[in-house]
């Protein structure tokens, strides 16, 4: 068995997902499990299925799976497409690459637009690609909203406008796994056909729930989609959801948690939640700038309010810095993924955190930079709190 170490105070879980789970959510999850075919469960199911729509800003159904985000990715593809279909994807970073790899494994033909991992999707490039597809062979356009490996958030509304300018009929699928419940997202207004998400990031829950918000157009595509599917199939879930149930055993205790997390988000109001995260992003970037370090994202319009990826000075290891900070201050920061492994560390500022959590997080980074012998200038925390205290 792993050795259990008890330490004073709380661990700072400042990775960009899983985010730290608020106490009321943990307490809800700790309630006794109930009969998932009984009347009490039906009430819970109906409440959640209704409230979750508000978070996606949709009137359409939202499917909830007991799954990781990766499962919800797969569900989006197999429910709407057929083997050999052409899809357009963009290399914004590690997660976009994983989604592309999955699409290829499933037998889709992917046009993967290369990227430098420092920008989101360029709406102009999306427009050119679609305009060049005169015969409308591209069946779907898949975009990661908040690229969690880089801290660049793509402009989904502008990509929608680009699709409309060309008048291309492709399905629009968006991964909001790390953005939902932290930065503004509008499933209906942006006419997204499948929005993919999961529980452990902005929704402030432990890992274990995956989501597909779907449009009428996606449901229509579903009728003729040729992929074999069973567990991920929307039909029986939609049918059972009408009465608040699932045909298999849902993750009852995580749904208790989801119910409370939704109450919390809606009570604070989504606009306030988004404004809170925007402030955290700005405060963090001010700290990074004062330290004399560089933010990975190069497009100010695409700065993420969910996380900030920070480039290490040449010759210094991001993972060594993270190790020092974990050992000395009991704080976890996000590791660099894929192409930016060891070159960046990521500060998560998503989910249920407040000004002091962020100030403490930045203090841990600033002290860690000194401890790890990384060249930096003092004053990052000061810059951040001067901004936060306003
Ligand atoms: C975390 C994340 C995923 C993967 O989710 P899992 O629950 O680990 O499968 C996919 N996309 C993005 C943008 C993410 O942040």
Coordinates of N, CA, C and O in Angstrom, one line a residue, residues 28-126:
X28 N -21.8 16.3 -0.4 CA -22.9 15.7 -1.2 C -22.6 14.3 -1.7 O -23.4 13.4 -1.6
X29 N -21.4 14.2 -2.2 CA -20.9 12.9 -2.8 C -20.9 11.8 -1.7 O -21.1 10.6 -2.0
X30 N -20.7 12.2 -0.5 CA -20.6 11.3 0.6 C -21.9 10.7 1.2 O -21.9 9.9 2.1
X31 N -23.0 11.2 0.6 CA -24.3 10.7 1.0 C -24.5 9.2 0.6 O -23.9 8.7 -0.3
X32 N -25.4 8.5 1.3 CA -25.7 7.1 1.0 C -26.2 7.0 -0.5 O -27.0 7.8 -0.9
X33 N -25.7 6.0 -1.1 CA -26.2 5.7 -2.5 C -27.6 5.2 -2.5 O -28.0 4.5 -1.6
X34 N -28.4 5.6 -3.5 CA -29.8 5.2 -3.5 C -30.1 4.3 -4.7 O -29.3 4.2 -5.6
X35 N -31.3 3.8 -4.7 CA -31.8 3.0 -5.8 C -31.9 3.9 -7.1 O -32.7 4.9 -7.1
X36 N -31.1 3.6 -8.1 CA -31.1 4.4 -9.3 C -32.4 4.2 -10.2 O -32.5 4.7 -11.3
X37 N -33.3 3.3 -9.7 CA -34.6 3.2 -10.4 C -35.7 3.6 -9.6 O -36.9 3.4 -9.9
X38 N -35.4 4.3 -8.4 CA -36.5 4.7 -7.5 C -36.9 6.1 -7.7 O -36.3 6.8 -8.5
X39 N -38.0 6.5 -7.1 CA -38.6 7.9 -7.3 C -37.7 9.0 -6.8 O -37.7 10.1 -7.4
X40 N -36.9 8.8 -5.8 CA -36.0 9.8 -5.3 C -34.9 10.1 -6.4 O -34.5 11.3 -6.6
X41 N -34.4 9.0 -7.0 CA -33.4 9.2 -8.1 C -34.0 10.0 -9.2 O -33.3 10.9 -9.8
X42 N -35.2 9.7 -9.6 CA -35.9 10.4 -10.8 C -35.9 11.9 -10.6 O -35.6 12.6 -11.5
X43 N -36.2 12.3 -9.3 CA -36.2 13.7 -9.0 C -34.8 14.3 -9.3 O -34.7 15.4 -9.8
X44 N -33.8 13.7 -8.7 CA -32.4 14.1 -8.9 C -32.1 14.2 -10.4 O -31.5 15.2 -10.9
X45 N -32.4 13.1 -11.1 CA -32.0 13.1 -12.5 C -32.7 14.2 -13.3 O -32.0 14.9 -14.1
X46 N -34.0 14.4 -13.1 CA -34.7 15.5 -13.8 C -34.1 16.9 -13.5 O -33.9 17.7 -14.4
X47 N -33.8 17.1 -12.2 CA -33.2 18.4 -11.8 C -31.9 18.7 -12.5 O -31.7 19.7 -13.1
X48 N -31.0 17.7 -12.5 CA -29.7 17.8 -13.1 C -29.8 18.0 -14.6 O -29.2 18.9 -15.2
X49 N -30.6 17.2 -15.2 CA -30.7 17.2 -16.7 C -31.3 18.6 -17.2 O -31.0 19.1 -18.2
X50 N -32.1 19.2 -16.3 CA -32.6 20.5 -16.6 C -31.5 21.6 -16.4 O -31.3 22.4 -17.2
X51 N -30.9 21.6 -15.2 CA -30.0 22.6 -14.8 C -28.7 22.6 -15.7 O -28.2 23.7 -16.0
X52 N -28.3 21.4 -16.1 CA -27.0 21.4 -16.8 C -27.1 22.1 -18.1 O -26.1 22.7 -18.7
X53 N -28.3 22.2 -18.7 CA -28.5 22.9 -20.0 C -28.1 24.4 -19.8 O -27.6 25.0 -20.8
X54 N -28.4 24.9 -18.6 CA -28.1 26.4 -18.4 C -26.6 26.6 -18.5 O -26.1 27.7 -19.0
X55 N -25.8 25.6 -18.1 CA -24.4 25.8 -18.1 C -23.8 25.7 -19.5 O -22.9 26.4 -19.9
X56 N -24.4 24.9 -20.3 CA -24.0 24.8 -21.8 C -24.7 25.9 -22.6 O -24.4 26.1 -23.8
X57 N -25.6 26.7 -22.0 CA -26.5 27.6 -22.7 C -27.2 27.0 -23.9 O -27.0 27.4 -25.0
X58 N -28.0 26.0 -23.6 CA -28.7 25.3 -24.6 C -30.1 24.9 -24.1 O -30.3 24.8 -22.9
X59 N -31.0 24.8 -25.1 CA -32.3 24.3 -24.8 C -32.4 22.8 -25.2 O -33.4 22.1 -24.9
X60 N -31.3 22.3 -25.8 CA -31.3 20.9 -26.3 C -30.9 19.9 -25.2 O -30.3 20.4 -24.2
X61 N -31.1 18.6 -25.4 CA -30.6 17.7 -24.4 C -29.1 17.6 -24.2 O -28.4 17.8 -25.1
X62 N -28.8 17.3 -23.0 CA -27.3 17.1 -22.6 C -27.2 15.6 -22.1 O -28.0 15.3 -21.2
X63 N -26.4 14.9 -22.7 CA -26.1 13.5 -22.3 C -25.1 13.5 -21.2 O -24.1 14.2 -21.3
X64 N -25.3 12.7 -20.2 CA -24.3 12.5 -19.1 C -23.9 11.1 -19.0 O -24.7 10.2 -18.8
X65 N -22.6 10.8 -19.2 CA -22.0 9.5 -19.2 C -21.2 9.3 -17.9 O -20.6 10.2 -17.4
X66 N -21.2 8.1 -17.4 CA -20.2 7.8 -16.4 C -18.9 7.5 -17.1 O -18.6 6.4 -17.6
X67 N -18.1 8.6 -17.3 CA -16.9 8.4 -18.2 C -15.9 9.5 -18.0 O -16.2 10.6 -17.3
X68 N -14.7 9.4 -18.5 CA -13.8 10.5 -18.6 C -14.1 11.4 -19.7 O -15.1 11.1 -20.5
X69 N -13.4 12.5 -19.9 CA -13.6 13.3 -21.0 C -13.3 12.6 -22.3 O -14.0 12.8 -23.4
X70 N -12.3 11.7 -22.3 CA -12.0 11.0 -23.5 C -13.1 10.1 -24.0 O -13.4 10.0 -25.2
X71 N -13.9 9.6 -23.1 CA -15.1 8.8 -23.5 C -16.1 9.7 -24.2 O -16.7 9.4 -25.2
X72 N -16.3 10.9 -23.7 CA -17.2 11.9 -24.3 C -16.8 12.3 -25.7 O -17.6 12.6 -26.5
X73 N -15.4 12.4 -25.9 CA -14.9 12.7 -27.2 C -15.4 11.6 -28.2 O -15.8 11.8 -29.3
X74 N -15.1 10.3 -27.7 CA -15.5 9.2 -28.6 C -17.0 9.2 -28.9 O -17.4 9.0 -30.1
X75 N -17.8 9.5 -27.9 CA -19.2 9.5 -28.1 C -19.6 10.5 -29.1 O -20.5 10.3 -30.0
X76 N -19.0 11.7 -29.1 CA -19.3 12.7 -30.1 C -19.1 12.2 -31.5 O -19.9 12.5 -32.4
X77 N -18.0 11.5 -31.7 CA -17.6 11.1 -33.1 C -18.5 9.9 -33.5 O -19.0 9.9 -34.6
X78 N -18.6 8.9 -32.7 CA -19.3 7.7 -33.1 C -20.8 7.9 -33.3 O -21.5 7.1 -34.0
X79 N -21.4 8.9 -32.6 CA -22.8 9.1 -32.7 C -23.2 9.9 -33.9 O -24.4 9.9 -34.2
X80 N -22.3 10.5 -34.6 CA -22.7 11.4 -35.6 C -22.0 11.1 -37.0 O -22.4 11.7 -38.0
X81 N -21.0 10.3 -37.0 CA -20.2 10.1 -38.2 C -20.1 8.7 -38.6 O -20.6 7.8 -37.9
X82 N -19.5 8.4 -39.8 CA -19.3 7.1 -40.3 C -17.9 6.8 -40.6 O -17.1 7.8 -40.9
X83 N -17.4 5.6 -40.6 CA -16.0 5.3 -40.9 C -15.7 5.9 -42.3 O -16.5 5.8 -43.2
X84 N -14.5 6.5 -42.4 CA -14.1 7.1 -43.7 C -14.5 8.5 -43.9 O -14.0 9.2 -44.8
X85 N -15.4 9.0 -43.0 CA -15.8 10.4 -43.1 C -14.6 11.3 -43.0 O -13.6 11.0 -42.2
X86 N -14.6 12.5 -43.6 CA -13.6 13.4 -43.6 C -13.9 14.5 -42.5 O -15.0 15.0 -42.4
X87 N -12.9 14.7 -41.6 CA -13.1 15.7 -40.5 C -11.9 16.7 -40.5 O -10.8 16.3 -40.9
X88 N -12.2 17.9 -40.1 CA -11.2 19.0 -40.1 C -10.8 19.2 -38.6 O -11.7 19.5 -37.8
X89 N -9.5 19.1 -38.3 CA -9.1 19.4 -36.9 C -7.9 20.3 -36.9 O -7.2 20.4 -38.0
X90 N -7.6 20.9 -35.8 CA -6.5 21.9 -35.7 C -5.6 21.5 -34.6 O -6.0 21.3 -33.5
X91 N -4.3 21.6 -34.9 CA -3.3 21.3 -33.9 C -3.0 22.5 -33.0 O -2.0 23.2 -33.1
X92 N -3.9 22.6 -32.0 CA -3.7 23.7 -31.0 C -2.8 23.3 -29.9 O -2.2 24.1 -29.2
X93 N -2.6 22.0 -29.7 CA -1.8 21.5 -28.6 C -2.0 20.0 -28.3 O -2.5 19.3 -29.2
X94 N -1.7 19.6 -27.1 CA -1.8 18.2 -26.8 C -3.2 17.5 -26.9 O -3.3 16.4 -27.4
X95 N -4.2 18.3 -26.4 CA -5.5 17.7 -26.3 C -6.1 17.6 -27.8 O -6.7 16.6 -28.1
X96 N -5.9 18.6 -28.6 CA -6.3 18.5 -29.9 C -5.7 17.4 -30.7 O -6.3 16.7 -31.5
X97 N -4.4 17.1 -30.3 CA -3.7 16.0 -31.0 C -4.3 14.7 -30.5 O -4.4 13.7 -31.4
X98 N -4.6 14.6 -29.3 CA -5.2 13.3 -28.8 C -6.6 13.0 -29.4 O -6.9 11.9 -29.8
X99 N -7.3 14.1 -29.6 CA -8.7 13.9 -30.2 C -8.5 13.5 -31.7 O -9.2 12.6 -32.2
X100 N -7.5 14.1 -32.3 CA -7.2 13.7 -33.7 C -6.7 12.2 -33.8 O -7.2 11.5 -34.6
X101 N -5.9 11.8 -32.9 CA -5.4 10.4 -32.8 C -6.6 9.5 -32.7 O -6.6 8.4 -33.3
X102 N -7.5 9.8 -31.8 CA -8.7 9.0 -31.6 C -9.5 8.9 -32.9 O -9.9 7.8 -33.3
X103 N -9.7 10.0 -33.6 CA -10.5 10.1 -34.8 C -9.8 9.1 -35.8 O -10.5 8.4 -36.5
X104 N -8.5 9.2 -35.9 CA -7.8 8.3 -36.9 C -8.0 6.9 -36.5 O -8.2 6.0 -37.4
X105 N -7.8 6.5 -35.2 CA -8.0 5.2 -34.8 C -9.3 4.6 -35.1 O -9.5 3.4 -35.4
X106 N -10.3 5.5 -35.0 CA -11.7 5.0 -35.3 C -11.9 4.8 -36.8 O -12.9 4.2 -37.2
X107 N -11.0 5.4 -37.6 CA -11.2 5.2 -39.1 C -11.7 6.4 -39.8 O -12.2 6.3 -40.9
X108 N -11.6 7.6 -39.2 CA -12.0 8.8 -39.8 C -10.8 9.3 -40.6 O -9.6 9.0 -40.3
X109 N -11.1 10.1 -41.6 CA -10.0 10.7 -42.4 C -9.8 12.1 -42.0 O -10.7 13.0 -42.2
X110 N -8.7 12.4 -41.3 CA -8.5 13.7 -40.6 C -7.6 14.6 -41.4 O -6.5 14.2 -41.8
X111 N -8.1 15.8 -41.7 CA -7.2 16.9 -42.2 C -6.8 17.7 -40.9 O -7.6 18.4 -40.3
X112 N -5.5 17.5 -40.5 CA -5.1 18.1 -39.3 C -4.2 19.3 -39.6 O -3.1 19.2 -40.1
X113 N -4.8 20.5 -39.3 CA -4.1 21.8 -39.7 C -3.0 22.0 -38.6 O -3.3 22.1 -37.4
X114 N -1.7 22.1 -39.1 CA -0.6 22.2 -38.1 C -0.7 23.5 -37.3 O -1.2 24.5 -37.8
X115 N -0.1 23.5 -36.1 CA -0.1 24.7 -35.3 C 1.2 24.7 -34.5 O 1.9 23.8 -34.4
X116 N 1.4 25.9 -33.8 CA 2.7 26.1 -33.1 C 2.5 25.9 -31.6 O 3.4 26.2 -30.8
X117 N 1.3 25.5 -31.1 CA 1.1 25.3 -29.7 C 1.1 26.7 -28.9 O 1.3 26.7 -27.7
X118 N 1.1 27.8 -29.6 CA 1.1 29.1 -28.9 C -0.1 29.9 -29.4 O -0.2 31.1 -29.0
X119 N -1.0 29.4 -30.2 CA -2.2 30.1 -30.6 C -3.4 29.1 -30.6 O -3.2 27.9 -30.6
X120 N -4.6 29.7 -30.6 CA -5.8 28.9 -30.8 C -6.0 28.7 -32.3 O -5.1 29.0 -33.1
X121 N -7.2 28.3 -32.6 CA -7.6 28.1 -34.1 C -7.8 29.5 -34.7 O -8.5 30.3 -34.2
X122 N -7.1 29.7 -35.8 CA -7.3 30.9 -36.6 C -8.6 30.8 -37.4 O -8.7 30.0 -38.3
X123 N -9.6 31.7 -37.1 CA -10.9 31.6 -37.8 C -10.7 31.7 -39.3 O -11.5 31.1 -40.1
X124 N -9.7 32.5 -39.7 CA -9.5 32.7 -41.1 C -9.0 31.4 -41.8 O -9.4 31.1 -42.9
X125 N -8.2 30.7 -41.1 CA -7.7 29.4 -41.7 C -8.9 28.4 -41.8 O -9.0 27.7 -42.8
X126 N -9.7 28.4 -40.8 CA -10.9 27.5 -40.8 C -11.8 27.9 -42.0 O -12.2 27.0 -42.8

